[in-house]
Tab-separated table of C-alpha atoms in Angstrom:
chain	number	residue	atom	x	y	z
A	455	MET	CA	-6.507	14.947	15.231
A	456	THR	CA	-9.562	12.701	15.601
A	457	ALA	CA	-10.967	11.486	12.291
A	458	PRO	CA	-13.477	8.772	11.404
A	459	GLY	CA	-10.956	6.797	9.372
A	460	TYR	CA	-11.694	3.932	7.013
A	461	ASP	CA	-15.404	3.144	6.578
A	462	ALA	CA	-16.202	-0.570	6.163
A	463	ALA	CA	-19.668	0.347	4.796
A	464	PHE	CA	-18.351	2.733	2.121
A	465	LEU	CA	-19.123	0.385	-0.786
A	466	ASP	CA	-22.502	-1.195	-1.496
A	467	VAL	CA	-21.118	-4.358	0.107
A	468	PRO	CA	-19.345	-4.394	3.491
A	469	VAL	CA	-15.539	-4.637	3.462
A	470	PRO	CA	-13.924	-4.656	6.933
A	471	LEU	CA	-10.310	-3.730	7.551
A	472	PRO	CA	-7.841	-6.631	7.486
A	473	VAL	CA	-7.404	-8.362	10.837
A	474	ALA	CA	-3.758	-8.288	11.873
A	475	GLY	CA	-3.582	-10.991	14.555
A	476	ARG	CA	-0.809	-9.066	16.319
A	477	VAL	CA	-0.437	-5.976	18.478
A	478	VAL	CA	-1.129	-2.878	16.358
A	479	ARG	CA	-1.938	0.776	16.906
A	480	GLU	CA	-5.094	1.670	14.985
A	481	LEU	CA	-4.653	5.230	13.733
A	482	THR	CA	-7.607	6.895	12.035
A	483	TYR	CA	-7.271	9.784	9.585
A	484	VAL	CA	-9.677	11.457	7.149
A	485	HIS	CA	-11.007	8.643	4.919
A	486	PHE	CA	-8.263	6.158	5.865
A	487	THR	CA	-6.843	4.086	8.717
A	488	VAL	CA	-3.329	2.818	9.416
A	489	LEU	CA	-2.680	-0.334	11.439
A	490	LEU	CA	0.798	0.383	12.798
A	491	ASP	CA	3.010	-2.437	14.070
A	492	PRO	CA	4.848	-0.739	16.978
A	493	ALA	CA	7.546	-3.415	17.097
A	494	ARG	CA	8.433	-3.032	13.397
A	495	ARG	CA	7.642	0.734	13.401
A	496	LEU	CA	5.836	0.339	10.060
A	497	ALA	CA	2.254	-0.298	8.999
A	498	VAL	CA	1.067	-3.873	8.734
A	499	ALA	CA	-2.001	-2.667	6.805
A	500	THR	CA	-3.738	0.504	5.652
A	501	GLY	CA	-7.280	0.958	4.358
A	502	VAL	CA	-8.622	3.925	2.394
A	503	ASN	CA	-11.976	4.803	0.850
A	504	VAL	CA	-11.690	6.421	-2.586
A	505	ASP	CA	-14.634	8.325	-4.084
A	506	GLY	CA	-13.511	8.768	-7.665
A	507	ALA	CA	-16.409	11.070	-8.527
A	508	ALA	CA	-15.550	13.545	-5.762
A	509	LEU	CA	-11.735	13.693	-5.862
A	510	ARG	CA	-10.125	17.125	-5.536
A	511	ASP	CA	-6.830	18.284	-7.064
A	512	LEU	CA	-4.856	20.013	-4.294
A	513	ASP	CA	-1.321	21.323	-4.038
A	514	ARG	CA	1.104	18.958	-2.337
A	515	SER	CA	1.652	19.932	1.316
A	516	ASP	CA	4.746	17.701	1.723
A	517	ASP	CA	4.861	18.198	5.511
A	518	TRP	CA	6.012	14.823	6.845
A	519	ARG	CA	5.565	14.494	10.611
A	520	LEU	CA	5.295	11.958	13.406
A	521	ASP	CA	1.853	11.048	14.705
A	522	PRO	CA	1.643	12.392	18.296
A	523	ARG	CA	-0.840	9.682	19.295
A	524	VAL	CA	1.915	7.057	19.463
A	525	ASP	CA	5.438	7.121	20.879
A	526	ALA	CA	8.151	8.327	18.518
A	527	GLY	CA	9.953	5.027	19.055
A	528	GLU	CA	6.994	3.157	17.589
A	529	GLN	CA	7.101	4.841	14.170
A	530	ALA	CA	9.845	5.231	11.592
A	531	GLY	CA	10.490	8.953	11.232
A	532	ALA	CA	12.841	11.358	9.490
A	533	ASP	CA	16.000	9.708	10.844
A	534	LEU	CA	15.385	6.620	8.700
A	535	TYR	CA	15.402	8.648	5.467
A	536	ALA	CA	18.160	11.170	6.218
A	537	GLY	CA	21.374	11.129	4.198
A	538	ASN	CA	20.487	8.240	1.873
A	539	ASP	CA	18.503	7.483	-1.256
A	540	LEU	CA	15.531	5.898	0.478
A	541	ASP	CA	12.180	7.407	-0.474
A	542	ARG	CA	9.361	7.962	2.009
A	543	GLY	CA	6.894	5.940	0.018
A	544	HIS	CA	3.238	6.766	0.647
A	545	LEU	CA	1.186	3.676	1.518
A	546	VAL	CA	-2.187	5.398	1.173
A	547	ARG	CA	-1.563	7.480	-1.945
A	548	ARG	CA	-1.618	11.230	-1.396
A	549	SER	CA	-4.545	11.673	-3.801
A	550	ASP	CA	-6.753	8.757	-2.733
A	551	PRO	CA	-8.499	10.222	0.369
A	552	VAL	CA	-8.624	13.774	-1.030
A	553	TRP	CA	-12.355	14.074	-1.664
A	554	GLY	CA	-15.405	15.639	-0.053
A	555	GLY	CA	-15.730	19.248	1.133
A	556	PRO	CA	-12.751	21.624	0.805
A	557	ALA	CA	-11.681	21.513	4.468
A	558	GLU	CA	-12.212	17.747	4.622
A	559	ALA	CA	-10.135	17.151	1.496
A	560	GLU	CA	-7.338	19.458	2.655
A	561	GLN	CA	-7.077	17.646	5.979
A	562	ALA	CA	-7.048	14.284	4.229
A	563	GLU	CA	-4.153	15.420	2.030
A	564	ARG	CA	-2.170	16.575	5.053
A	565	ASP	CA	-2.952	13.345	6.894
A	566	THR	CA	-1.233	11.253	4.227
A	567	PHE	CA	2.081	12.830	5.302
A	568	ALA	CA	2.004	11.217	8.751
A	569	TYR	CA	5.012	8.911	9.104
A	570	PRO	CA	2.906	5.827	9.951
A	571	ASN	CA	1.647	6.130	6.354
A	572	ALA	CA	5.182	5.850	4.944
A	573	ALA	CA	7.564	2.979	4.268
A	574	PRO	CA	11.091	2.986	2.803
A	575	GLN	CA	11.274	2.413	-0.923
A	576	ALA	CA	14.121	2.444	-3.406
A	577	GLY	CA	14.808	5.871	-4.853
A	578	LEU	CA	15.247	4.414	-8.329
A	579	PHE	CA	12.278	5.418	-10.474
A	580	ASN	CA	11.370	3.100	-13.319
A	581	GLN	CA	8.418	2.021	-15.442
A	582	SER	CA	7.263	-0.603	-12.975
A	583	ARG	CA	7.055	1.926	-10.146
A	584	GLU	CA	4.967	4.219	-12.336
A	585	LEU	CA	2.704	1.245	-12.990
A	586	TRP	CA	2.384	0.587	-9.227
A	587	LEU	CA	1.440	4.214	-8.598
A	588	GLY	CA	-1.257	4.064	-11.277
A	589	LEU	CA	-3.036	0.903	-10.151
A	590	GLU	CA	-5.838	2.655	-8.256
A	591	ASP	CA	-6.554	4.951	-11.197
A	592	HIS	CA	-6.850	1.968	-13.498
A	593	VAL	CA	-9.205	0.075	-11.193
A	594	LEU	CA	-11.264	3.239	-10.618
A	595	THR	CA	-11.734	3.573	-14.355
A	596	TYR	CA	-12.929	-0.015	-14.512
A	597	ALA	CA	-15.289	0.485	-11.570
A	598	ASP	CA	-16.659	3.719	-13.036
A	599	THR	CA	-19.428	1.781	-14.785
A	600	HIS	CA	-20.835	1.158	-11.294
A	601	ASP	CA	-20.253	3.844	-8.667
A	602	ALA	CA	-16.571	4.835	-9.118
A	603	LYS	CA	-15.764	3.947	-5.539
A	604	LEU	CA	-12.913	1.819	-4.216
A	605	SER	CA	-11.670	0.546	-0.915
A	606	VAL	CA	-7.913	-0.013	-1.127
A	607	PHE	CA	-5.613	-1.811	1.295
A	608	THR	CA	-1.835	-1.405	1.121
A	609	ALA	CA	1.262	-2.052	3.228
A	610	PRO	CA	4.717	-3.567	3.150
A	611	VAL	CA	5.172	-7.272	3.734
A	612	LEU	CA	6.911	-7.295	7.134
A	613	GLY	CA	9.191	-10.290	6.674
A	614	ALA	CA	11.212	-11.829	9.494
A	615	ASP	CA	14.328	-11.661	7.296
A	616	ASP	CA	13.989	-8.022	6.207
A	617	PRO	CA	17.480	-6.453	6.410
A	618	PRO	CA	17.772	-4.074	9.391
A	619	TYR	CA	18.815	-0.464	8.906
A	620	ARG	CA	18.778	2.201	11.624
A	621	GLY	CA	16.568	0.002	13.753
A	622	VAL	CA	13.988	-0.673	11.025
A	623	GLY	CA	13.644	-3.772	8.863
A	624	ILE	CA	13.594	-2.645	5.221
A	625	PRO	CA	10.720	-4.414	3.427
A	626	ARG	CA	11.447	-6.190	0.180
A	627	LEU	CA	7.816	-6.539	-0.864
A	628	PHE	CA	4.727	-4.330	-0.822
A	629	TRP	CA	1.150	-5.462	-1.386
A	630	LYS	CA	-2.104	-3.841	-2.469
A	631	VAL	CA	-5.686	-5.080	-2.693
A	632	ALA	CA	-8.323	-2.976	-4.474
A	633	ALA	CA	-12.018	-3.746	-3.883
A	634	TRP	CA	-15.198	-2.447	-5.481
A	635	ALA	CA	-18.880	-3.311	-5.770
A	636	ALA	CA	-19.730	-4.941	-9.096
A	637	ARG	CA	-23.143	-5.732	-10.528
A	638	PRO	CA	-23.301	-8.833	-12.732
A	639	ALA	CA	-26.274	-7.354	-14.638
A	640	PRO	CA	-28.323	-4.128	-14.592
A	641	GLY	CA	-30.510	-4.104	-11.509
A	642	ALA	CA	-28.710	-7.074	-9.962
A	643	GLU	CA	-27.544	-7.039	-6.363
A	644	PRO	CA	-23.964	-5.788	-5.977
A	645	VAL	CA	-21.215	-8.301	-5.312
A	646	LEU	CA	-17.721	-7.706	-3.990
A	647	ALA	CA	-14.869	-7.764	-6.512
A	648	ALA	CA	-11.153	-7.504	-5.731
A	649	THR	CA	-7.725	-7.646	-7.332
A	650	ALA	CA	-4.345	-7.919	-5.607
A	651	TYR	CA	-0.837	-6.817	-6.477
A	652	VAL	CA	2.702	-7.163	-5.146
A	653	LEU	CA	5.608	-4.799	-5.752
A	654	ASP	CA	9.051	-6.401	-5.380
A	655	GLN	CA	12.033	-4.155	-4.687
A	656	THR	CA	14.441	-7.015	-3.933
A	657	PRO	CA	17.841	-6.284	-5.495
A	658	GLN	CA	18.640	-8.279	-8.583
A	659	LEU	CA	21.999	-9.497	-7.288
A	660	ASP	CA	23.730	-12.858	-7.332
A	661	ASP	CA	24.344	-12.783	-3.574
A	662	ILE	CA	21.830	-10.608	-1.742
A	663	ASP	CA	23.028	-11.556	1.741
A	664	LEU	CA	26.646	-10.607	0.999
A	665	GLU	CA	25.695	-7.265	-0.527
A	666	THR	CA	23.339	-6.498	2.349
A	667	GLU	CA	26.069	-7.230	4.898
A	668	ARG	CA	28.491	-4.912	3.100
A	669	ALA	CA	25.921	-2.128	3.009
A	670	LEU	CA	25.145	-2.448	6.712
A	671	LEU	CA	28.833	-2.464	7.677
A	672	ALA	CA	29.269	0.726	5.644
A	673	GLY	CA	26.314	2.370	7.396
A	674	GLU	CA	24.288	2.376	4.187
A	675	PRO	CA	20.742	1.138	3.541
A	676	PRO	CA	20.424	-2.342	2.012
A	677	PRO	CA	20.651	-2.428	-1.783
A	678	LEU	CA	17.213	-2.242	-3.369
A	679	GLY	CA	16.838	-3.171	-6.985
A	680	PRO	CA	14.490	-2.199	-9.810
A	681	TYR	CA	10.804	-2.545	-9.069
A	682	ARG	CA	8.791	-5.428	-10.441
A	683	THR	CA	4.984	-5.349	-10.178
A	684	TYR	CA	2.787	-8.443	-10.200
A	685	GLN	CA	-0.906	-9.212	-10.133
A	686	VAL	CA	-1.290	-11.991	-7.579
A	687	PRO	CA	-4.073	-14.004	-5.945
A	688	VAL	CA	-5.584	-12.234	-2.935
A	689	ALA	CA	-5.056	-15.506	-1.049
A	690	ASP	CA	-1.305	-15.172	-1.626
A	691	VAL	CA	-1.308	-11.710	-0.030
A	692	ALA	CA	-3.009	-13.207	3.020
A	693	ALA	CA	-0.395	-15.971	3.132
A	694	LEU	CA	2.523	-13.559	2.725
A	695	THR	CA	1.344	-11.172	5.437
A	696	GLY	CA	-0.528	-13.381	7.896
A	697	LEU	CA	-3.486	-10.997	7.629
A	698	ASP	CA	-7.101	-12.138	7.639
A	699	LEU	CA	-8.504	-10.544	4.485
A	700	GLY	CA	-11.995	-11.914	5.012
A	701	SER	CA	-14.322	-11.844	2.009
A	702	LEU	CA	-11.666	-10.290	-0.252
A	703	VAL	CA	-10.142	-13.722	-0.923
A	704	ALA	CA	-13.332	-15.152	-2.424
A	705	ALA	CA	-13.966	-11.926	-4.381
A	706	ASP	CA	-10.726	-12.238	-6.384
A	707	ARG	CA	-11.057	-11.466	-10.112
A	708	LEU	CA	-7.754	-13.163	-11.076
A	709	PRO	CA	-8.591	-16.399	-12.917
A	710	GLY	CA	-7.475	-19.539	-11.088
A	711	ALA	CA	-6.877	-17.701	-7.804
A	712	ALA	CA	-9.074	-19.854	-5.595
A	713	SER	CA	-6.274	-21.360	-3.506
A	714	VAL	CA	-2.805	-20.440	-2.311
A	715	GLY	CA	-0.024	-21.588	-4.607
A	716	THR	CA	3.491	-20.725	-5.695
A	717	ARG	CA	4.751	-17.533	-7.267
A	718	GLU	CA	4.484	-19.237	-10.638
A	719	ARG	CA	0.861	-18.055	-10.572
A	720	TRP	CA	1.903	-14.414	-10.245
A	721	VAL	CA	1.443	-12.330	-13.379
A	722	GLU	CA	4.296	-9.871	-13.916
A	723	LEU	CA	2.871	-6.644	-15.285
A	724	GLY	CA	4.536	-4.539	-17.931
A	725	SER	CA	1.570	-2.208	-18.409
A	726	LEU	CA	-1.836	-1.516	-16.890
A	727	SER	CA	-3.512	-3.164	-19.896
A	728	GLU	CA	-2.194	-6.538	-18.711
A	729	ILE	CA	-4.258	-6.480	-15.485
A	730	ARG	CA	-6.865	-9.249	-15.384
A	731	MET	CA	-10.237	-8.028	-14.120
């Protein structure tokens, strides 16, 4: 199951994987890498290279499985999702690494169904979740004037207060950073550009703690409310996660995103057209 994984030199400017600053299992797959936190049993970061000009449309394999390279107790598997309305949410989207030769693309598609590439998400499907799923496509379209390539980083925010369920803390927030090589003018040297997003699945309840306690006592997953998607400063993702995002922070395309601030700076998105590039 050896694969080269995420390539930091994929774009015309180097973009290393985030640095976790904690114990992780680095799991490489075809065109992407998962940094698995064995204590939380979920990914602290993922990185995928997306070649928009070479993507292939393949049937969905849908064969979720544990990764044999790490202990079963270090990854959240089928037991977490059985008998409830939690979705196995792909972190690296199923379609993103599916490019290259036929065998390469088919293996990449299958690789996205490894449990380290999943995290529990609310089963409720709404407009904001559709928006979240379409972010990479939108950024690819924008980057198409250059080389139609992206490097994308995604994971849940592993908060200390995430409500526990079946031995796994259920994340309230997810983050994504998309990066591409931009050229300020024809013939100019490429520069790194990036945008960042947060998906919030916190329940919209008056008393979250009380409702969470009731759910846990009943053997149910914590209540997860409607999705809300935000464009946020890359620096805020680094602050939320504790990850070192390196040059991505300075490459942020969100106006006024130079320093870490409050959530008042977050831009709630109602459609892809509202993204600031």
